[in-house]
CSV table of C-alpha atoms in Angstrom, one decimal:
chain,number,residue,atom,x,y,z
A,1,UNK,CA,-78.5,-54.9,138.5
A,2,UNK,CA,-79.8,-51.5,137.5
A,3,UNK,CA,-79.8,-50.2,134.0
A,4,UNK,CA,-76.5,-49.1,132.6
A,5,UNK,CA,-75.6,-47.0,129.5
A,6,UNK,CA,-75.4,-49.0,126.3
A,7,UNK,CA,-74.0,-47.4,123.1
A,8,UNK,CA,-76.4,-47.2,120.2
A,9,UNK,CA,-74.1,-48.9,117.8
A,10,UNK,CA,-74.2,-46.0,115.3
A,11,UNK,CA,-71.4,-44.3,113.4
A,12,UNK,CA,-71.5,-40.7,112.2
A,13,UNK,CA,-70.6,-39.7,108.6
A,14,UNK,CA,-67.9,-37.6,110.1
A,15,UNK,CA,-65.9,-40.7,110.8
A,16,UNK,CA,-64.4,-41.0,107.4
A,17,UNK,CA,-62.7,-37.5,107.1
A,18,UNK,CA,-61.7,-37.7,110.8
A,19,UNK,CA,-60.2,-41.1,110.4
A,20,UNK,CA,-58.4,-40.1,107.2
A,21,UNK,CA,-56.9,-37.2,109.1
A,22,UNK,CA,-55.9,-39.5,112.0
A,23,UNK,CA,-54.1,-41.8,109.6
A,24,UNK,CA,-52.0,-38.8,108.3
A,25,UNK,CA,-51.3,-37.8,111.9
A,26,UNK,CA,-50.3,-41.4,112.7
A,27,UNK,CA,-47.8,-41.5,109.8
A,28,UNK,CA,-46.4,-38.1,110.8
A,29,UNK,CA,-46.1,-39.4,114.4
A,30,UNK,CA,-44.3,-42.5,113.3
A,31,UNK,CA,-41.9,-40.4,111.2
A,32,UNK,CA,-41.1,-38.2,114.1
A,33,UNK,CA,-40.7,-41.2,116.4
A,34,UNK,CA,-38.2,-42.9,114.1
A,35,UNK,CA,-36.3,-39.6,113.7
A,36,UNK,CA,-36.0,-39.2,117.5
A,37,UNK,CA,-35.0,-42.9,117.9
A,38,UNK,CA,-32.1,-42.5,115.4
A,39,UNK,CA,-31.0,-39.2,116.9
A,40,UNK,CA,-31.1,-40.4,120.5
A,41,UNK,CA,-27.6,-41.1,121.9
A,42,UNK,CA,-28.4,-44.5,123.5
A,43,UNK,CA,-30.9,-47.3,123.5
A,44,UNK,CA,-32.6,-46.6,126.7
A,45,UNK,CA,-33.9,-43.3,125.2
A,46,UNK,CA,-35.1,-45.3,122.2
A,47,UNK,CA,-37.3,-47.5,124.3
A,48,UNK,CA,-38.7,-44.5,126.3
A,49,UNK,CA,-39.4,-42.6,123.1
A,50,UNK,CA,-41.2,-45.5,121.5
A,51,UNK,CA,-43.4,-46.2,124.6
A,52,UNK,CA,-44.2,-42.5,125.2
A,53,UNK,CA,-45.1,-41.7,121.5
A,54,UNK,CA,-47.1,-44.9,121.0
A,55,UNK,CA,-49.1,-44.4,124.3
A,56,UNK,CA,-49.9,-40.9,123.3
A,57,UNK,CA,-50.9,-42.0,119.8
A,58,UNK,CA,-53.3,-44.6,121.2
A,59,UNK,CA,-54.8,-42.3,123.8
A,60,UNK,CA,-55.3,-39.2,121.7
A,61,UNK,CA,-56.0,-41.2,118.5
A,62,UNK,CA,-59.0,-42.8,120.3
A,63,UNK,CA,-60.2,-39.4,121.5
A,64,UNK,CA,-59.9,-37.8,118.1
A,65,UNK,CA,-61.3,-40.7,116.0
A,66,UNK,CA,-64.1,-41.7,118.4
A,67,UNK,CA,-65.1,-38.4,119.9
A,68,UNK,CA,-64.8,-36.2,116.7
A,69,UNK,CA,-66.0,-39.0,114.5
A,70,UNK,CA,-68.9,-39.8,116.9
A,71,UNK,CA,-68.5,-43.6,116.9
A,72,UNK,CA,-71.0,-45.2,119.3
A,73,UNK,CA,-70.3,-48.8,118.1
A,74,UNK,CA,-67.7,-50.5,120.3
A,75,UNK,CA,-67.0,-53.4,117.9
A,76,UNK,CA,-66.4,-51.0,115.0
A,77,UNK,CA,-64.2,-48.8,117.2
A,78,UNK,CA,-62.1,-51.8,118.1
A,79,UNK,CA,-61.6,-52.7,114.4
A,80,UNK,CA,-60.6,-49.1,113.6
A,81,UNK,CA,-58.1,-49.2,116.5
A,82,UNK,CA,-56.6,-52.4,115.2
A,83,UNK,CA,-56.3,-51.0,111.7
A,84,UNK,CA,-54.7,-47.8,113.1
A,85,UNK,CA,-52.2,-50.0,115.0
A,86,UNK,CA,-51.2,-51.9,111.8
A,87,UNK,CA,-50.9,-48.7,109.8
A,88,UNK,CA,-48.8,-47.0,112.6
A,89,UNK,CA,-46.4,-49.9,112.8
A,90,UNK,CA,-46.2,-50.1,109.0
A,91,UNK,CA,-45.1,-46.5,108.9
A,92,UNK,CA,-42.6,-47.1,111.7
A,93,UNK,CA,-40.9,-49.8,109.7
A,94,UNK,CA,-41.0,-48.2,106.2
A,95,UNK,CA,-39.5,-44.9,107.6
A,96,UNK,CA,-36.7,-46.9,109.2
A,97,UNK,CA,-34.3,-47.0,106.2
A,98,UNK,CA,-34.8,-43.5,104.8
A,99,UNK,CA,-34.2,-41.9,108.2
A,100,UNK,CA,-31.2,-44.2,108.8
A,101,UNK,CA,-29.8,-42.9,105.5
A,102,UNK,CA,-30.2,-39.4,106.8
A,103,UNK,CA,-28.4,-40.4,109.9
A,104,UNK,CA,-25.6,-42.0,108.0
A,105,UNK,CA,-25.1,-39.3,105.4
A,106,UNK,CA,-25.7,-36.5,107.9
A,107,UNK,CA,-27.9,-34.7,105.5
A,108,UNK,CA,-31.6,-34.1,104.9
A,109,UNK,CA,-31.0,-35.2,101.3
A,110,UNK,CA,-34.5,-36.5,100.7
A,111,UNK,CA,-35.9,-33.0,101.1
A,112,UNK,CA,-34.3,-32.0,97.8
A,113,UNK,CA,-35.6,-35.0,95.9
A,114,UNK,CA,-38.8,-35.2,93.8
A,115,UNK,CA,-41.7,-35.7,96.2
A,116,UNK,CA,-43.2,-38.3,94.0
A,117,UNK,CA,-39.9,-40.2,94.1
A,118,UNK,CA,-40.0,-40.1,97.9
A,119,UNK,CA,-43.4,-41.8,97.9
A,120,UNK,CA,-41.7,-45.1,97.0
A,121,UNK,CA,-40.8,-45.7,100.6
A,122,UNK,CA,-44.5,-46.5,101.3
A,123,UNK,CA,-44.5,-49.6,99.0
A,124,UNK,CA,-44.8,-53.0,100.6
A,125,UNK,CA,-41.5,-53.9,99.0
A,126,UNK,CA,-39.8,-51.3,101.2
A,127,UNK,CA,-41.4,-52.8,104.3
A,128,UNK,CA,-40.1,-56.3,103.5
A,129,UNK,CA,-36.7,-54.8,102.6
A,130,UNK,CA,-36.4,-53.1,106.0
A,131,UNK,CA,-37.4,-56.2,107.9
A,132,UNK,CA,-34.9,-58.3,105.8
A,133,UNK,CA,-32.1,-55.9,106.6
A,134,UNK,CA,-33.0,-55.8,110.3
A,135,UNK,CA,-33.1,-59.6,110.4
A,136,UNK,CA,-29.7,-59.8,108.7
A,137,UNK,CA,-27.9,-57.1,110.6
A,138,UNK,CA,-29.7,-57.1,114.0
A,139,UNK,CA,-29.7,-54.0,116.2
A,140,UNK,CA,-26.9,-52.5,118.1
A,141,UNK,CA,-27.6,-51.7,121.8
A,142,UNK,CA,-25.7,-48.5,122.6
A,143,UNK,CA,-24.6,-46.8,125.8
A,144,UNK,CA,-24.6,-43.2,126.9
A,145,UNK,CA,-21.5,-42.3,124.8
A,146,UNK,CA,-22.9,-44.1,121.7
A,147,UNK,CA,-20.7,-47.1,122.0
A,148,UNK,CA,-22.2,-50.4,121.1
A,149,UNK,CA,-22.5,-52.8,124.1
A,150,UNK,CA,-23.7,-55.7,122.0
A,151,UNK,CA,-25.7,-56.5,118.8
A,152,UNK,CA,-29.0,-58.2,119.2
A,153,UNK,CA,-29.7,-60.9,116.7
A,154,UNK,CA,-32.0,-60.0,113.8
A,155,UNK,CA,-34.5,-62.9,114.6
A,156,UNK,CA,-34.8,-61.7,118.2
A,157,UNK,CA,-35.4,-58.1,116.9
A,158,UNK,CA,-38.3,-59.4,114.7
A,159,UNK,CA,-39.8,-61.3,117.6
A,160,UNK,CA,-39.6,-58.3,119.9
A,161,UNK,CA,-41.2,-56.0,117.3
A,162,UNK,CA,-44.0,-58.6,116.8
A,163,UNK,CA,-44.6,-58.7,120.6
A,164,UNK,CA,-44.6,-54.9,120.8
A,165,UNK,CA,-47.0,-54.7,117.8
A,166,UNK,CA,-49.4,-57.1,119.5
A,167,UNK,CA,-49.2,-55.1,122.8
A,168,UNK,CA,-49.8,-51.9,120.9
A,169,UNK,CA,-52.8,-53.4,119.1
A,170,UNK,CA,-54.4,-54.5,122.4
A,171,UNK,CA,-53.7,-51.0,123.9
A,172,UNK,CA,-55.2,-49.2,120.9
A,173,UNK,CA,-58.3,-51.4,120.8
A,174,UNK,CA,-58.9,-50.9,124.5
A,175,UNK,CA,-58.6,-47.2,124.2
A,176,UNK,CA,-61.0,-47.1,121.2
A,177,UNK,CA,-63.4,-49.4,123.0
A,178,UNK,CA,-63.5,-47.3,126.1
A,179,UNK,CA,-64.0,-44.1,124.1
A,180,UNK,CA,-66.9,-45.6,122.2
A,181,UNK,CA,-68.6,-46.7,125.4
A,182,UNK,CA,-68.7,-43.1,126.8
A,183,UNK,CA,-72.3,-41.8,127.1
A,184,UNK,CA,-73.7,-40.1,124.0
A,185,UNK,CA,-77.0,-38.2,123.5
A,186,UNK,CA,-78.6,-39.4,120.3
A,187,UNK,CA,-81.2,-36.5,120.4
A,188,UNK,CA,-78.7,-33.6,120.6
A,189,UNK,CA,-75.9,-35.5,118.8
A,190,UNK,CA,-73.4,-34.5,121.4
A,191,UNK,CA,-71.3,-36.4,124.0
A,192,UNK,CA,-72.3,-36.1,127.7
A,193,UNK,CA,-70.5,-33.6,129.9
A,194,UNK,CA,-68.6,-35.0,132.8
A,195,UNK,CA,-68.7,-33.5,136.3
A,196,UNK,CA,-66.6,-35.0,139.2
A,197,UNK,CA,-67.9,-34.8,142.8
A,198,UNK,CA,-66.2,-35.9,146.0
A,199,UNK,CA,-67.9,-37.3,149.1
A,200,UNK,CA,-67.1,-38.8,152.4
A,201,UNK,CA,-67.4,-42.6,152.3
A,202,UNK,CA,-70.7,-44.0,153.8
A,203,UNK,CA,-70.7,-45.8,157.1
A,204,UNK,CA,-71.7,-49.1,155.4
A,205,UNK,CA,-69.9,-49.3,152.0
A,206,UNK,CA,-71.2,-52.7,151.0
A,207,UNK,CA,-74.8,-51.7,151.7
A,208,UNK,CA,-74.4,-48.4,149.8
A,209,UNK,CA,-73.0,-50.2,146.8
A,210,UNK,CA,-75.7,-53.0,146.8
A,211,UNK,CA,-78.5,-50.4,147.0
A,212,UNK,CA,-77.0,-48.3,144.3
A,213,UNK,CA,-76.7,-51.3,141.9
A,214,UNK,CA,-80.3,-52.2,142.6
A,215,UNK,CA,-81.5,-48.7,141.7
A,216,UNK,CA,-82.0,-47.2,145.1
A,217,UNK,CA,-80.5,-43.8,144.5
A,218,UNK,CA,-81.7,-42.3,147.8
A,219,UNK,CA,-78.4,-43.4,149.3
A,220,UNK,CA,-76.7,-40.7,147.3
A,221,UNK,CA,-78.6,-38.0,149.2
A,222,UNK,CA,-77.0,-39.1,152.5
A,223,UNK,CA,-73.4,-38.7,151.2
A,224,UNK,CA,-71.7,-35.6,152.8
A,225,UNK,CA,-69.5,-33.3,150.7
A,226,UNK,CA,-65.8,-33.8,151.3
A,227,UNK,CA,-64.1,-30.9,153.1
A,228,UNK,CA,-60.9,-32.7,154.3
A,229,UNK,CA,-57.9,-33.3,152.1
A,230,UNK,CA,-55.8,-36.4,151.6
A,231,UNK,CA,-58.3,-38.7,153.1
A,232,UNK,CA,-60.2,-41.7,151.7
A,233,UNK,CA,-63.3,-40.6,149.7
A,234,UNK,CA,-65.9,-41.5,147.1
A,235,UNK,CA,-65.5,-40.0,143.7
A,236,UNK,CA,-68.8,-39.8,141.7
A,237,UNK,CA,-68.5,-39.0,137.9
A,238,UNK,CA,-71.8,-37.4,136.8
A,239,UNK,CA,-72.5,-37.5,133.1
A,240,UNK,CA,-75.1,-35.0,131.8
A,241,UNK,CA,-76.5,-34.3,128.3
A,242,UNK,CA,-77.2,-30.8,127.0
A,243,UNK,CA,-80.9,-31.3,127.5
A,244,UNK,CA,-80.6,-32.2,131.2
A,245,UNK,CA,-83.1,-35.0,130.7
A,246,UNK,CA,-80.7,-38.0,131.1
A,247,UNK,CA,-78.1,-38.7,133.7
A,248,UNK,CA,-75.5,-41.4,134.3
A,249,UNK,CA,-73.0,-41.9,137.1
A,250,UNK,CA,-69.8,-43.8,137.7
A,251,UNK,CA,-68.6,-44.4,141.3
A,252,UNK,CA,-65.0,-45.0,142.5
A,253,UNK,CA,-63.5,-45.4,145.9
A,254,UNK,CA,-60.3,-43.4,146.3
A,255,UNK,CA,-58.0,-44.9,149.0
A,256,UNK,CA,-55.0,-43.0,150.4
A,257,UNK,CA,-51.9,-45.1,150.1
A,258,UNK,CA,-50.1,-43.1,152.8
A,259,UNK,CA,-47.3,-42.3,150.4
A,260,UNK,CA,-46.3,-38.8,149.2
A,261,UNK,CA,-45.2,-38.3,145.6
A,262,UNK,CA,-41.8,-36.7,145.9
A,263,UNK,CA,-42.1,-35.0,142.6
A,264,UNK,CA,-45.5,-33.4,143.0
A,265,UNK,CA,-45.8,-33.3,146.8
A,266,UNK,CA,-49.3,-34.8,146.5
A,267,UNK,CA,-50.6,-37.9,148.3
A,268,UNK,CA,-50.9,-41.0,146.1
A,269,UNK,CA,-54.4,-42.4,145.8
A,270,UNK,CA,-55.5,-45.8,144.4
A,271,UNK,CA,-58.8,-45.8,142.5
A,272,UNK,CA,-61.1,-48.7,142.9
A,273,UNK,CA,-64.0,-48.6,140.3
A,274,UNK,CA,-67.3,-49.7,141.9
A,275,UNK,CA,-69.8,-48.9,139.2
A,276,UNK,CA,-69.7,-47.6,135.6
A,277,UNK,CA,-72.4,-45.6,133.7
A,278,UNK,CA,-75.3,-46.3,135.9
A,279,UNK,CA,-78.5,-44.7,134.7
A,280,UNK,CA,-80.1,-42.5,137.4
A,281,UNK,CA,-83.4,-40.7,137.6
A,282,UNK,CA,-83.7,-37.0,136.7
A,283,UNK,CA,-84.3,-35.8,140.2
A,284,UNK,CA,-81.2,-37.4,141.5
A,285,UNK,CA,-79.2,-36.2,138.5
A,286,UNK,CA,-80.4,-32.6,138.9
A,287,UNK,CA,-79.7,-32.8,142.6
A,288,UNK,CA,-76.1,-33.9,142.0
A,289,UNK,CA,-75.7,-31.2,139.4
A,290,UNK,CA,-76.9,-28.6,141.9
A,291,UNK,CA,-74.4,-29.8,144.4
A,292,UNK,CA,-71.6,-29.2,142.0
A,293,UNK,CA,-71.5,-25.5,142.8
A,294,UNK,CA,-71.5,-26.1,146.5
A,295,UNK,CA,-68.7,-28.7,146.4
A,296,UNK,CA,-65.3,-27.8,147.8
A,297,UNK,CA,-62.1,-28.0,145.8
A,298,UNK,CA,-60.2,-31.2,144.8
A,299,UNK,CA,-59.9,-33.8,147.5
A,300,UNK,CA,-56.1,-34.1,147.1
A,301,UNK,CA,-53.6,-31.3,147.8
A,302,UNK,CA,-49.9,-30.6,147.7
A,303,UNK,CA,-48.3,-30.0,151.0
A,304,UNK,CA,-46.1,-26.9,151.1
A,305,UNK,CA,-43.9,-26.1,154.2
A,306,UNK,CA,-41.6,-23.2,154.9
A,307,UNK,CA,-38.7,-25.4,153.9
A,308,UNK,CA,-40.2,-26.2,150.5
A,309,UNK,CA,-40.9,-22.5,149.9
A,310,UNK,CA,-37.2,-21.6,150.3
A,311,UNK,CA,-36.1,-24.5,148.2
A,312,UNK,CA,-38.5,-23.3,145.4
A,313,UNK,CA,-36.9,-19.9,145.3
A,314,UNK,CA,-33.4,-21.4,145.2
A,315,UNK,CA,-34.5,-23.8,142.5
A,316,UNK,CA,-35.9,-21.0,140.4
A,317,UNK,CA,-32.6,-19.0,140.6
A,318,UNK,CA,-30.7,-22.2,139.8
A,319,UNK,CA,-32.9,-22.9,136.7
A,320,UNK,CA,-32.3,-19.4,135.3
A,321,UNK,CA,-28.6,-19.4,135.9
A,322,UNK,CA,-28.0,-22.9,134.5
A,323,UNK,CA,-30.5,-22.4,131.6
A,324,UNK,CA,-28.8,-19.2,130.4
A,325,UNK,CA,-25.3,-20.7,130.7
A,326,UNK,CA,-26.4,-23.8,128.9
A,327,UNK,CA,-27.8,-21.9,125.9
A,328,UNK,CA,-24.7,-19.7,125.7
A,329,UNK,CA,-22.5,-22.8,125.9
A,330,UNK,CA,-24.6,-24.5,123.1
A,331,UNK,CA,-24.2,-21.4,120.8
A,332,UNK,CA,-20.4,-21.4,121.5
A,333,UNK,CA,-20.1,-25.1,120.8
A,334,UNK,CA,-22.1,-24.9,117.5
A,335,UNK,CA,-19.7,-22.3,116.1
A,336,UNK,CA,-16.6,-24.0,117.6
A,337,UNK,CA,-17.4,-27.4,116.0
A,338,UNK,CA,-17.2,-26.0,112.5
A,339,UNK,CA,-17.0,-28.9,110.0
A,340,UNK,CA,-17.7,-31.4,112.8
A,341,UNK,CA,-21.2,-29.8,113.4
A,342,UNK,CA,-23.2,-32.2,111.2
A,343,UNK,CA,-21.6,-35.3,112.9
A,344,UNK,CA,-22.4,-33.9,116.3
A,345,UNK,CA,-26.0,-33.0,115.4
A,346,UNK,CA,-26.8,-36.3,113.8
A,347,UNK,CA,-25.3,-38.2,116.7
A,348,UNK,CA,-27.4,-36.7,119.5
A,349,UNK,CA,-27.3,-32.9,119.0
A,350,UNK,CA,-30.7,-32.6,117.4
A,351,UNK,CA,-32.1,-35.0,120.0
A,352,UNK,CA,-31.0,-32.9,123.0
A,353,UNK,CA,-32.3,-29.7,121.4
A,354,UNK,CA,-35.7,-31.4,120.8
A,355,UNK,CA,-35.6,-32.7,124.4
A,356,UNK,CA,-35.0,-29.2,125.8
A,357,UNK,CA,-38.1,-28.0,123.9
A,358,UNK,CA,-40.4,-30.8,124.8
A,359,UNK,CA,-39.6,-30.9,128.5
A,360,UNK,CA,-40.1,-27.2,128.9
A,361,UNK,CA,-43.3,-27.3,126.7
A,362,UNK,CA,-44.8,-29.9,129.0
A,363,UNK,CA,-43.7,-27.9,132.1
A,364,UNK,CA,-45.2,-24.7,130.7
A,365,UNK,CA,-48.5,-26.4,129.9
A,366,UNK,CA,-48.6,-27.8,133.4
A,367,UNK,CA,-47.8,-24.4,134.9
A,368,UNK,CA,-51.0,-23.0,133.4
A,369,UNK,CA,-53.1,-25.3,135.6
A,370,UNK,CA,-54.0,-24.1,139.1
A,371,UNK,CA,-53.3,-26.5,142.0
A,372,UNK,CA,-54.6,-26.9,145.5
A,373,UNK,CA,-51.9,-26.6,148.2
A,374,UNK,CA,-51.7,-26.8,151.9
A,375,UNK,CA,-49.4,-24.1,153.3
A,376,UNK,CA,-48.7,-25.5,156.7
A,377,UNK,CA,-46.3,-27.6,158.7
A,378,UNK,CA,-47.2,-31.2,159.6
A,379,UNK,CA,-48.3,-30.1,163.1
A,380,UNK,CA,-50.8,-27.6,161.8
A,381,UNK,CA,-52.0,-30.1,159.2
A,382,UNK,CA,-52.8,-32.6,161.9
A,383,UNK,CA,-54.4,-29.9,164.2
A,384,UNK,CA,-56.5,-28.1,161.6
A,385,UNK,CA,-57.5,-30.8,159.1
A,386,UNK,CA,-60.3,-29.1,157.1
A,387,UNK,CA,-59.7,-28.1,153.6
A,388,UNK,CA,-61.3,-24.7,153.8
A,389,UNK,CA,-58.7,-23.6,156.5
A,390,UNK,CA,-55.6,-25.1,155.0
A,391,UNK,CA,-55.8,-25.0,151.2
A,392,UNK,CA,-56.1,-22.5,148.4
A,393,UNK,CA,-55.8,-22.4,144.7
A,394,UNK,CA,-52.5,-21.0,143.5
A,395,UNK,CA,-50.8,-20.4,140.2
A,396,UNK,CA,-47.3,-21.2,139.2
A,397,UNK,CA,-45.0,-18.1,139.7
A,398,UNK,CA,-44.6,-16.0,136.6
A,399,UNK,CA,-40.8,-16.3,136.6
A,400,UNK,CA,-41.2,-20.1,136.2
A,401,UNK,CA,-43.5,-19.6,133.2
A,402,UNK,CA,-41.0,-17.1,131.7
A,403,UNK,CA,-38.2,-19.6,132.2
A,404,UNK,CA,-40.1,-22.4,130.4
A,405,UNK,CA,-40.9,-20.0,127.5
A,406,UNK,CA,-37.3,-18.8,127.4
A,407,UNK,CA,-36.0,-22.4,127.1
A,408,UNK,CA,-38.6,-23.3,124.4
A,409,UNK,CA,-37.7,-20.2,122.3
A,410,UNK,CA,-34.0,-20.9,122.8
A,411,UNK,CA,-34.4,-24.5,121.6
A,412,UNK,CA,-36.2,-23.4,118.5
A,413,UNK,CA,-33.5,-20.7,117.8
A,414,UNK,CA,-30.7,-23.3,118.3
A,415,UNK,CA,-32.4,-25.7,115.8
A,416,UNK,CA,-32.8,-22.9,113.2
A,417,UNK,CA,-29.1,-21.9,113.7
A,418,UNK,CA,-27.9,-25.5,113.2
A,419,UNK,CA,-29.9,-25.9,110.0
A,420,UNK,CA,-28.5,-22.6,108.7
A,421,UNK,CA,-24.9,-23.7,109.5
A,422,UNK,CA,-25.0,-27.2,108.2
């Protein structure tokens, strides 16, 4: 097999301050996660929050620690990922009781205490105490209205937490390992830049792959740029250093599943990785880099018909009407609850306010990205199948962006109003 990229095994001096910062972020993330779990109205939300937050912590923790800390040692990165997992779960457990007390007392009482006194929650004794209470009391599985369906035995809770911790450790270690294996230029001290190119599949896929793995890169020159959308294609990841004197490629085969994602309107593709970080000669690398500017847009596109255009307008109007009415209703309910406001807020109110903010924040960030669309009916799509005739880059309508911003600002205002009235 041809030469592939191998990490140098070095670790930058930047690792220590970066990792220390990441530990603080992990503790803050665990604190927020426990808060959201206690404030969520039923157990299904608890599981979703834990999985989502933990997955984000592993993915972005690896990017931050490895990329910013410039770790090129896979074994060392795995160890740091494992330690971050243990630290993250330690924080999840030690924050369990203090946050539960906030939930029970319906007050942010600890904010008024001596900060040094609050630091006692990080002691190992508090961890053992939390696990002991969990083992003794178990955990209540709640429904949508907050009623307890049944109580899970404490021993089962400990076993489940242990399994989740092991799964998290494996996930974190894999993320850290993959990030450390990414090509790095030791001369310039920078990570390689990634460029994605799309091509039509070769006539003989097996022969193409075998020649590629043996170092015959002339087969790349015969690949034709992809102009059709939503068809099977080859995706080549080109990695280039800032000096343009070293190149690597990864190759994947993207296969159309024939299914349309109902949420995004895009075709679903499955990715089959054929080769990873193959070292290629400079001529081939520069040739691929030159073809970047001549490449068409993304190989996948969202299909938009006249029917979907009309439904989009109706959905926009519906969002604005319901959004404004919901905010007005929330303000009215906050003042109407009076002395019952703390109980409402600490039994799901804060959670729903946070949910409004996060959902619209994600939608707003997504709206800033352009997307390729096919504005045609299915008949035209079949008749005129080239991308240059059917697709174009569009932006999310301004009124959608304004709606997302409106809901985000309203959620923040509701939270501040609740804190003032408690």
